[in-house]
XYZ file of C-alpha atoms in Angstrom:
667
model
C 166.837 95.606 78.683
C 168.070 99.082 79.339
C 171.542 99.853 80.635
C 172.791 102.588 82.882
C 173.287 105.711 80.819
C 174.748 109.155 81.317
C 171.965 110.748 83.309
C 174.440 112.324 85.707
C 175.835 114.446 82.877
C 174.366 117.870 82.471
C 175.071 118.159 78.756
C 173.255 115.682 76.441
C 175.703 112.932 75.539
C 173.462 110.031 74.483
C 173.144 110.974 70.853
C 176.797 111.866 70.604
C 177.969 108.529 71.943
C 175.950 106.216 69.708
C 178.003 103.489 68.115
C 177.054 104.704 64.641
C 178.273 108.261 65.196
C 181.168 108.622 67.612
C 182.016 112.233 68.280
C 185.393 113.864 67.967
C 185.676 114.144 71.744
C 185.150 110.408 72.067
C 187.785 109.661 69.430
C 190.247 111.942 71.207
C 189.470 110.212 74.507
C 190.048 106.769 73.001
C 193.306 107.857 71.413
C 194.420 109.405 74.700
C 193.710 106.164 76.605
C 195.596 104.174 73.984
C 198.511 106.578 74.279
C 198.794 105.672 77.967
C 199.342 101.980 77.125
C 202.942 100.793 77.573
C 204.799 100.562 74.295
C 205.635 96.866 74.660
C 201.907 96.090 74.900
C 200.632 98.518 72.294
C 203.269 97.495 69.722
C 202.541 93.766 69.909
C 201.172 92.551 66.553
C 198.823 89.577 66.865
C 198.824 89.098 63.099
C 202.500 88.159 63.224
C 202.039 85.101 65.454
C 202.864 81.689 63.979
C 199.736 79.580 63.391
C 201.296 76.957 61.149
C 201.842 74.484 63.991
C 198.304 74.733 65.373
C 195.996 71.669 65.197
C 193.509 71.290 62.374
C 190.594 72.075 64.707
C 191.868 75.667 64.801
C 191.613 75.977 61.008
C 188.602 73.850 60.041
C 185.061 73.619 61.400
C 183.528 70.200 61.812
C 179.965 69.584 60.448
C 178.625 69.859 63.963
C 180.379 73.182 64.467
C 178.973 74.492 61.191
C 175.487 73.553 62.280
C 176.056 75.283 65.610
C 177.132 78.464 63.809
C 173.964 78.282 61.707
C 171.857 78.009 64.875
C 173.747 80.960 66.357
C 173.042 83.061 63.239
C 169.344 82.229 63.404
C 169.242 83.090 67.101
C 171.061 86.360 66.435
C 168.575 87.339 63.692
C 165.584 86.739 65.930
C 167.287 88.579 68.782
C 167.994 91.606 66.578
C 164.378 91.582 65.338
C 162.850 91.513 68.824
C 165.404 93.860 70.395
C 166.502 96.341 67.734
C 167.767 98.836 70.346
C 170.209 96.425 71.943
C 173.747 95.887 70.759
C 174.725 92.734 68.808
C 175.552 89.674 70.860
C 179.064 88.309 71.226
C 178.406 84.894 69.683
C 180.945 83.716 67.102
C 184.100 85.849 66.806
C 187.046 84.634 64.742
C 189.958 82.789 66.302
C 193.692 83.263 65.673
C 193.353 81.508 62.324
C 190.572 83.816 61.144
C 187.880 81.131 61.521
C 184.533 81.778 63.189
C 184.049 79.781 66.379
C 181.111 79.751 68.784
C 182.194 81.268 72.112
C 181.079 78.260 74.179
C 183.397 75.965 72.229
C 186.347 78.241 73.065
C 185.958 77.341 76.732
C 188.121 74.299 77.473
C 187.500 72.915 81.003
C 190.882 71.955 82.447
C 192.160 70.922 85.852
C 195.896 71.581 85.968
C 198.048 69.398 88.274
C 198.851 72.075 90.840
C 197.117 72.128 94.248
C 196.873 75.921 94.228
C 194.764 75.827 91.053
C 192.134 73.612 92.668
C 190.581 76.663 94.330
C 189.014 79.682 92.676
C 191.277 82.244 94.352
C 194.381 80.359 93.242
C 193.133 80.199 89.642
C 192.175 83.883 89.637
C 195.494 84.932 91.152
C 197.425 82.890 88.612
C 195.576 84.318 85.593
C 195.926 87.906 86.796
C 199.651 87.437 87.460
C 200.535 85.338 84.431
C 198.855 87.454 81.745
C 199.469 91.051 80.722
C 196.398 93.181 80.103
C 195.814 94.432 76.554
C 192.935 96.965 76.355
C 190.173 96.653 73.818
C 190.662 98.556 70.568
C 187.372 100.341 71.192
C 186.236 100.647 74.810
C 182.532 100.593 73.831
C 182.440 97.546 71.526
C 183.439 93.913 72.100
C 186.387 92.506 70.152
C 185.978 90.898 66.748
C 188.260 87.991 67.663
C 188.610 85.539 70.534
C 191.784 83.483 70.616
C 192.198 80.085 72.209
C 193.400 79.843 75.819
C 196.484 77.951 74.610
C 197.573 80.876 72.439
C 196.857 83.358 75.217
C 199.001 81.315 77.613
C 201.792 81.075 75.072
C 202.089 84.819 74.514
C 201.020 85.787 78.066
C 198.784 88.654 77.036
C 195.152 89.267 76.153
C 192.096 91.456 76.637
C 189.366 91.013 79.229
C 187.568 88.387 77.104
C 190.769 86.334 76.791
C 191.349 86.583 80.539
C 187.777 85.497 81.274
C 187.749 82.492 78.934
C 191.007 81.158 80.366
C 189.881 81.673 83.966
C 186.466 80.162 83.273
C 188.092 77.099 81.697
C 190.211 76.565 84.800
C 187.317 77.116 87.219
C 184.993 74.711 85.399
C 187.795 72.146 85.358
C 188.141 72.604 89.112
C 184.446 71.886 89.619
C 182.984 75.391 89.911
C 179.769 76.519 88.225
C 181.499 79.328 86.327
C 180.435 81.464 83.349
C 182.023 84.087 81.134
C 180.181 87.418 81.261
C 179.878 90.040 78.526
C 178.722 93.294 80.062
C 179.624 96.810 81.121
C 181.775 98.086 83.988
C 183.354 101.238 85.357
C 186.427 102.825 83.871
C 188.623 101.713 86.766
C 187.609 98.070 86.274
C 187.995 98.161 82.487
C 191.377 99.902 82.459
C 192.881 98.055 85.446
C 193.258 101.281 87.419
C 193.744 100.383 91.099
C 195.347 103.643 92.204
C 192.250 104.518 94.243
C 191.908 101.047 95.789
C 193.413 99.960 99.090
C 196.054 97.268 98.777
C 194.663 93.872 99.888
C 197.710 93.367 102.113
C 196.787 96.509 104.061
C 193.179 95.511 104.678
C 192.400 94.337 108.194
C 190.827 90.869 108.421
C 187.226 90.989 109.518
C 186.545 89.239 112.778
C 183.685 86.849 112.733
C 180.833 87.826 115.057
C 178.842 85.038 116.651
C 175.122 85.499 115.927
C 172.764 85.746 118.838
C 171.120 82.488 117.807
C 174.430 80.666 118.232
C 174.963 82.295 121.597
C 171.544 81.087 122.705
C 172.285 77.571 121.470
C 175.590 77.509 123.316
C 173.903 78.326 126.614
C 172.549 75.436 128.625
C 169.508 75.354 130.875
C 171.631 73.553 133.477
C 174.093 76.395 133.596
C 174.608 77.930 137.045
C 172.928 81.303 137.301
C 174.952 83.781 139.308
C 173.296 86.733 141.066
C 173.415 89.977 139.093
C 176.323 92.286 139.809
C 175.218 95.548 141.373
C 176.637 98.568 139.596
C 176.379 102.257 140.278
C 174.177 104.095 137.800
C 176.533 107.064 138.002
C 179.498 104.874 137.053
C 177.555 103.420 134.155
C 176.649 106.911 132.944
C 180.272 108.016 133.158
C 181.446 104.933 131.260
C 178.799 105.503 128.595
C 179.836 109.142 128.340
C 183.507 108.217 127.952
C 182.620 105.571 125.376
C 180.530 108.061 123.392
C 183.352 110.597 123.466
C 185.850 107.975 122.333
C 183.576 106.876 119.491
C 183.047 110.487 118.433
C 186.794 111.108 118.444
C 187.377 107.908 116.463
C 184.744 108.861 113.894
C 186.260 112.312 113.578
C 189.674 110.773 113.052
C 188.298 108.371 110.447
C 186.585 111.231 108.651
C 189.816 113.181 108.582
C 191.837 110.196 107.408
C 189.228 108.979 104.958
C 188.382 112.404 103.649
C 188.533 112.202 99.884
C 190.454 115.081 98.411
C 190.015 116.371 94.920
C 193.080 114.422 93.821
C 191.675 111.137 95.175
C 188.271 111.512 93.535
C 187.845 109.506 90.332
C 187.773 111.635 87.235
C 184.473 112.180 85.466
C 183.939 109.515 82.812
C 181.862 110.459 79.789
C 181.739 106.801 78.770
C 180.224 105.707 82.068
C 177.824 102.830 81.424
C 179.124 102.231 77.899
C 182.505 100.628 78.565
C 182.513 96.962 77.539
C 184.101 94.479 79.902
C 184.238 90.724 80.394
C 184.496 88.963 83.727
C 183.582 85.652 85.382
C 180.396 84.713 87.209
C 180.521 81.914 89.813
C 177.122 80.584 90.896
C 176.494 79.158 94.330
C 176.037 75.443 94.877
C 178.999 73.573 93.459
C 182.212 73.304 95.451
C 180.257 74.505 98.496
C 180.121 78.081 97.198
C 177.651 79.754 99.591
C 176.898 82.856 97.538
C 177.060 83.903 93.883
C 179.902 86.321 93.134
C 181.913 87.967 90.363
C 185.643 87.639 89.659
C 187.504 90.435 87.904
C 190.079 88.508 85.839
C 192.410 91.508 85.600
C 192.995 91.613 89.372
C 191.898 88.135 90.482
C 189.735 89.672 93.211
C 186.156 88.682 94.024
C 183.245 91.126 94.004
C 179.684 90.968 95.181
C 177.009 90.855 92.494
C 175.761 94.115 94.016
C 179.061 95.893 93.391
C 178.377 99.255 91.759
C 181.457 98.920 89.550
C 179.608 96.366 87.386
C 176.968 98.261 85.424
C 175.155 95.673 83.313
C 175.192 92.268 81.611
C 174.433 91.436 77.987
C 175.043 87.684 78.006
C 176.866 84.833 79.730
C 178.142 81.462 78.513
C 179.985 78.375 79.589
C 181.178 75.283 77.701
C 177.620 73.966 77.270
C 175.298 76.864 76.533
C 174.682 80.561 76.010
C 172.240 82.818 77.903
C 171.000 86.334 77.124
C 170.058 88.645 79.964
C 166.543 90.065 79.613
C 166.482 91.966 82.916
C 166.623 95.704 83.476
C 170.168 96.912 84.207
C 169.525 100.606 84.703
C 170.503 100.129 88.366
C 173.538 98.006 87.544
C 173.763 94.336 88.486
C 172.572 94.596 92.078
C 168.955 93.656 91.281
C 169.687 90.874 88.790
C 168.402 87.350 89.377
C 170.968 84.684 88.513
C 168.551 81.762 88.259
C 169.362 80.625 84.716
C 166.312 78.358 84.626
C 164.078 81.444 84.837
C 163.148 82.031 81.177
C 161.754 85.466 81.996
C 165.125 86.691 83.243
C 167.438 84.650 81.009
C 166.988 83.543 77.409
C 168.804 80.297 76.700
C 170.101 79.577 73.212
C 170.339 75.781 73.172
C 167.459 73.951 74.829
C 168.384 71.572 77.598
C 164.869 70.099 77.607
C 161.821 69.840 75.332
C 160.503 73.177 76.573
C 160.415 75.760 73.738
C 162.326 78.997 73.967
C 160.516 82.006 75.357
C 162.154 84.139 72.685
C 160.898 81.786 69.991
C 157.419 81.690 71.510
C 157.207 85.489 71.559
C 158.403 85.607 67.982
C 155.761 83.099 66.832
C 152.985 84.752 68.751
C 153.654 88.185 67.291
C 154.957 87.523 63.799
C 154.222 84.041 62.382
C 151.010 83.007 60.631
C 149.063 80.168 62.206
C 149.593 77.901 59.203
C 153.385 77.924 59.517
C 153.598 77.914 63.324
C 153.580 74.149 63.811
C 156.242 73.467 61.174
C 158.443 76.270 62.456
C 158.097 75.152 66.055
C 159.049 71.584 65.212
C 162.097 72.704 63.215
C 163.326 75.219 65.801
C 162.847 72.863 68.730
C 164.898 70.290 66.889
C 167.658 72.816 66.225
C 167.639 74.324 69.698
C 167.918 70.940 71.407
C 171.182 70.443 69.549
C 174.073 69.137 71.690
C 177.035 71.459 71.604
C 180.199 69.965 70.067
C 183.345 69.551 72.160
C 185.824 72.380 72.407
C 188.090 72.948 69.442
C 190.876 74.152 71.733
C 193.889 71.910 72.310
C 194.469 70.670 75.870
C 195.677 73.445 78.148
C 199.093 72.569 79.508
C 201.394 74.404 81.897
C 204.910 73.312 82.772
C 206.184 73.585 86.367
C 208.647 76.279 85.320
C 205.884 78.339 83.667
C 203.635 77.943 86.686
C 206.430 78.995 89.018
C 207.522 81.981 86.921
C 203.999 83.369 86.929
C 204.459 87.012 85.962
C 205.492 88.074 82.501
C 209.312 88.238 82.550
C 209.082 87.152 86.184
C 208.114 90.569 87.602
C 204.887 92.487 88.119
C 204.204 95.911 89.631
C 200.748 96.937 90.914
C 199.997 100.507 91.989
C 197.408 100.895 94.735
C 196.236 103.878 96.754
C 199.377 105.216 98.434
C 201.101 101.865 97.959
C 203.092 99.879 95.417
C 203.171 96.075 95.363
C 205.988 94.317 93.506
C 206.043 90.589 92.781
C 208.885 88.435 91.510
C 209.158 84.824 90.487
C 210.968 82.511 92.939
C 214.752 82.400 92.451
C 214.616 85.344 90.050
C 216.341 87.701 92.501
C 219.663 86.736 93.978
C 218.494 87.734 97.443
C 215.352 85.556 97.201
C 212.937 88.505 97.238
C 209.492 87.476 95.920
C 207.206 90.254 97.191
C 207.691 93.845 98.343
C 205.083 96.352 99.509
C 205.986 100.045 99.632
C 203.578 102.351 101.472
C 203.671 106.076 100.728
C 202.498 109.090 102.706
C 200.517 110.599 99.839
C 199.278 109.819 96.340
C 202.351 111.379 94.709
C 205.344 110.033 96.721
C 208.800 111.439 96.141
C 210.892 109.916 98.967
C 211.544 106.384 100.065
C 213.547 104.419 102.596
C 216.788 102.876 101.390
C 220.224 101.828 102.562
C 221.544 105.339 102.100
C 222.858 106.927 105.322
C 221.072 109.739 107.154
C 217.605 108.641 106.059
C 214.689 107.613 108.263
C 215.495 104.299 109.898
C 215.232 102.350 113.130
C 217.906 99.914 114.301
C 217.306 97.523 117.188
C 220.105 95.775 119.083
C 220.528 93.089 121.735
C 221.357 95.306 124.705
C 222.669 92.362 126.760
C 225.278 91.603 124.099
C 226.633 95.170 123.980
C 228.961 96.801 126.494
C 227.155 100.130 126.203
C 223.664 98.597 126.661
C 222.331 100.137 123.419
C 218.829 98.845 122.703
C 217.560 100.980 119.811
C 218.768 103.768 117.535
C 216.466 106.103 115.580
C 217.935 108.329 112.907
C 216.978 110.816 110.233
C 218.767 113.609 108.412
C 218.668 116.035 111.369
C 218.395 113.894 114.515
C 219.612 110.704 116.148
C 218.182 109.139 119.312
C 219.676 106.204 121.205
C 217.951 104.143 123.918
C 219.908 102.176 126.542
C 219.139 99.478 129.100
C 220.920 98.356 132.255
C 223.732 100.918 132.353
C 225.673 101.559 135.561
C 225.466 105.321 135.058
C 221.645 105.083 134.741
C 221.678 106.633 131.230
C 218.640 105.551 129.211
C 218.249 108.142 126.404
C 220.746 110.126 124.346
C 219.371 112.562 121.786
C 221.545 114.363 119.228
C 220.592 117.146 116.818
C 222.588 118.153 113.746
C 222.846 121.314 111.688
C 223.416 121.917 108.000
C 226.459 120.143 106.646
C 229.434 122.324 105.820
C 231.398 121.814 102.645
C 234.872 120.260 102.590
C 234.642 119.055 106.187
C 235.782 115.470 106.754
C 235.972 113.317 109.840
C 239.272 111.659 110.645
C 239.849 108.754 112.946
C 236.875 106.604 111.853
C 236.669 103.580 109.619
C 235.123 105.665 106.837
C 235.852 109.263 105.968
C 232.578 111.145 105.859
C 231.486 114.693 105.444
C 230.251 114.943 109.011
C 227.181 116.823 110.101
C 227.804 119.579 112.665
C 226.474 118.653 116.096
C 224.286 121.396 117.552
C 222.864 119.711 120.666
C 223.363 116.617 122.784
C 220.827 115.717 125.450
C 221.069 112.833 127.899
C 218.424 111.477 130.280
C 219.217 109.458 133.414
C 217.149 107.300 135.720
C 217.062 108.034 139.437
C 220.036 106.889 141.485
C 218.654 106.489 145.011
C 222.176 106.424 146.491
C 222.554 110.129 145.719
C 220.547 113.051 147.034
C 218.059 114.367 144.511
C 219.928 117.689 144.337
C 223.058 115.867 143.173
C 221.417 113.282 140.909
C 221.210 114.635 137.343
C 218.010 113.786 135.475
C 218.740 115.636 132.200
C 222.005 116.947 130.824
C 221.874 119.156 127.739
C 224.915 120.421 125.818
C 223.914 123.365 123.602
C 227.086 123.328 121.540
C 226.414 126.196 119.150
C 225.271 128.426 122.030
C 228.151 127.299 124.287
C 225.802 126.506 127.164
C 225.327 123.459 129.362
C 222.094 122.821 131.236
C 221.652 120.449 134.162
C 218.261 119.416 135.533
C 218.212 117.310 138.681
C 215.664 114.800 139.854
C 212.685 115.957 141.889
C 212.923 115.807 145.632
C 210.107 114.203 147.528
C 207.027 116.402 147.876
C 208.423 118.990 145.411
C 206.911 119.953 142.083
C 209.971 121.756 140.681
C 213.499 120.471 140.205
C 216.812 122.173 140.858
C 218.678 123.365 137.755
C 222.077 124.750 136.776
C 223.044 126.470 133.564
C 226.708 127.020 132.711
C 228.158 129.429 130.176
C 231.433 128.254 128.722
C 232.499 131.793 127.641
C 234.056 133.002 130.919
C 236.039 136.202 131.629
C 239.838 136.030 131.417
C 242.433 138.195 133.084
C 244.443 139.622 130.224
C 247.617 140.069 132.293
C 247.841 136.712 134.016
C 245.598 134.760 131.545
C 243.528 133.592 134.507
C 239.873 132.663 134.424
C 237.636 134.662 136.663
C 234.484 132.843 137.670
C 231.497 134.656 139.095
C 228.089 133.119 139.782
C 226.340 135.898 137.876
C 228.228 135.235 134.628
C 229.338 131.567 134.541
C 226.444 129.753 136.210
C 222.792 130.366 136.833
C 221.443 128.181 139.627
C 217.937 127.439 140.765
C 217.622 125.616 144.043
C 214.328 123.870 144.840
C 214.082 124.112 148.609
C 217.044 124.273 150.997
C 220.284 122.783 149.736
C 221.962 120.028 151.697
C 225.351 121.670 151.060
C 226.364 124.826 149.283
C 228.810 124.615 146.361
C 231.647 127.111 146.279
C 232.821 128.855 143.135
C 235.739 126.482 142.887
C 233.390 123.485 142.990
C 231.308 125.070 140.222
C 234.466 125.672 138.236
C 235.549 122.042 138.625
C 232.066 120.897 137.609
C 232.218 123.105 134.509
C 235.590 121.653 133.523
C 234.236 118.137 133.952
C 231.252 118.975 131.765
C 233.546 120.384 129.061
C 235.530 117.162 129.020
C 232.291 115.192 128.958
C 231.125 117.237 125.975
C 234.298 116.359 124.058
C 233.806 112.689 124.902
C 230.171 112.789 123.761
C 231.159 114.368 120.437
C 233.531 111.503 119.820
C 230.787 109.074 120.844
C 228.359 110.639 118.347
C 230.891 110.278 115.541
C 231.449 106.667 116.522
C 227.675 106.083 116.388
C 227.550 107.593 112.891
C 230.464 105.413 111.816
C 228.775 102.355 113.293
C 225.634 103.114 111.273
C 227.709 103.297 108.095
C 229.435 100.017 108.928
C 226.102 98.279 109.553
C 224.658 99.602 106.292
C 227.752 98.438 104.437
C 227.396 94.978 105.946
C 223.699 94.866 104.999
C 224.515 95.903 101.449
C 227.209 93.241 101.178
C 224.827 90.625 102.554
C 222.168 91.524 100.003
C 224.614 91.369 97.108
C 226.123 88.045 98.184
C 222.957 86.095 98.991
C 223.128 82.451 98.015
C 219.743 80.750 97.940
C 219.373 77.181 99.149
C 217.557 74.905 96.720
C 215.438 71.972 97.819
C 216.879 68.547 97.118
C 213.610 67.634 95.437
C 213.943 70.485 92.936
C 215.959 68.613 90.334
C 215.533 71.434 87.837
C 217.688 73.811 89.922
C 219.686 71.516 92.181
C 222.530 70.445 89.891
C 224.037 68.002 92.387
C 220.702 66.306 92.984
C 220.032 66.169 89.236
C 223.331 64.401 88.589
C 222.585 61.888 91.337
C 219.150 61.310 89.842
C 220.653 60.685 86.397
C 223.127 58.203 87.844
C 220.324 56.340 89.626
């Protein structure tokens, strides 16, 4: 079997990356990857764990186990003789007590008493959440040890082989046809790098499409046939044209959104095809599994056997046997046949029938003399039909508190593409938070939404319960927009813009003193009031405060395409002697009249209107400050609510409900 190599590389890397002669670049790369491991994971010393209380099966091999190890050694010798170019098999690593154990006996089928763990996705999700990933010491070689699932559960950490054995034990116990896989995968799979993957919570569920065969079956021959609907060919062509344009625009948008930038592209991996990984294979058949698939134990997600992230398989095993892959993996796993009874594709170690091994037959045909063939065949068939001993691992147990806590220390953070998913154990947070998804605008986010004032937020209100009819308020650092419903003055939108905050400026007269933002513009929009003429019914009213201007735009009159407008300038001329205001239409007001006016306004009417607008501007400024104060009050209430949350505990949860526990003890 040949595995996918580094043919994409321009420079020759095959000789440099042989296991017997690792180059300096490779050693630097390994040390760099290890440097990226969190200190609490990298500093954990497995040799310091206490093994004194472990059962005797962890420290001593039974006669049957010794015989199994002898068979494994013989199989490994023949395998190395027939396939000298392939890497050694992962057959009998040492356990936590330093004792060699056959990998199949490390699998302990267990069905835990939790309904969620009766299904494969529940088991996979639990393992990925409960354990902390520890990378392999060398990314291109399998580990020299394989600890029991009980020890891995106790310390809540392990490498990909530990993850896979625990998950496989749970899946087999739940009735699935599951196997541990020793193979090769991409760097992202091996290092648990999901920063280029879309968060599962953001993926849209695929709608099931009814096949044409089902549609035909659903139709009945007794169904009433209606006459065909006549349609214009021109209309059909126009609809097709619009549909094609819409699809082209959608594809263009998808290309722009899905365009992979240089930052989003995965980095070039010089160890591509050589990184060792372990995962779980679930065959179809049992538990009504329709199709064979892979499970990545690090993430708990399922993958197709044609997934390009899985680059090759050396061997697989379960609690009963061990199989070696003899198929070509230069194209990854997409062309592999997972029929384990096919001796051409899979070489079984322990015979399940009287049929001799293909590997043994090839060995005899090519190497053994005729005189010794019969004796050797009889001896090997007797050994290979050996029944595997039961697992040496103690029963896997999980308390309700451990199952509920899930994540190590009760919290887990997963970084996805432009998203961060945080998980907490139930009742760990005072506010009851168990899951939070944060979506970012780019791959390197630097801002986020919080309870701080003047940040991006949307507040929605019950307009019927408010005197001002406020329905929604949108705010950011420079703008605030309010939407109203059912007001008597027909106001439905108020938009405010703010300038740069000045230093040492405080607002008085509100519940909280704040360094207020200067208001630069206030714009109000009104619905049509049919009781007024259109020339007198204001549609938009804009107060340009910094420019000292006020703009009025009236509603359109019937059959007109332009609206009447007025623009007032607050800086009017004053008579220095008498301190009187002189108003002229050229200086104080610019008027545009759409069509003939129903009545002309005198200068005194314009002056009165200007004074009313000035008073209205003062009132609106106070209203804006009240809106800002209301936002602060609401945020303060939300903060107090989050800090004073008191979770309700079920009466059946005697572990946390103290009152119920005391009643139970009395009973």
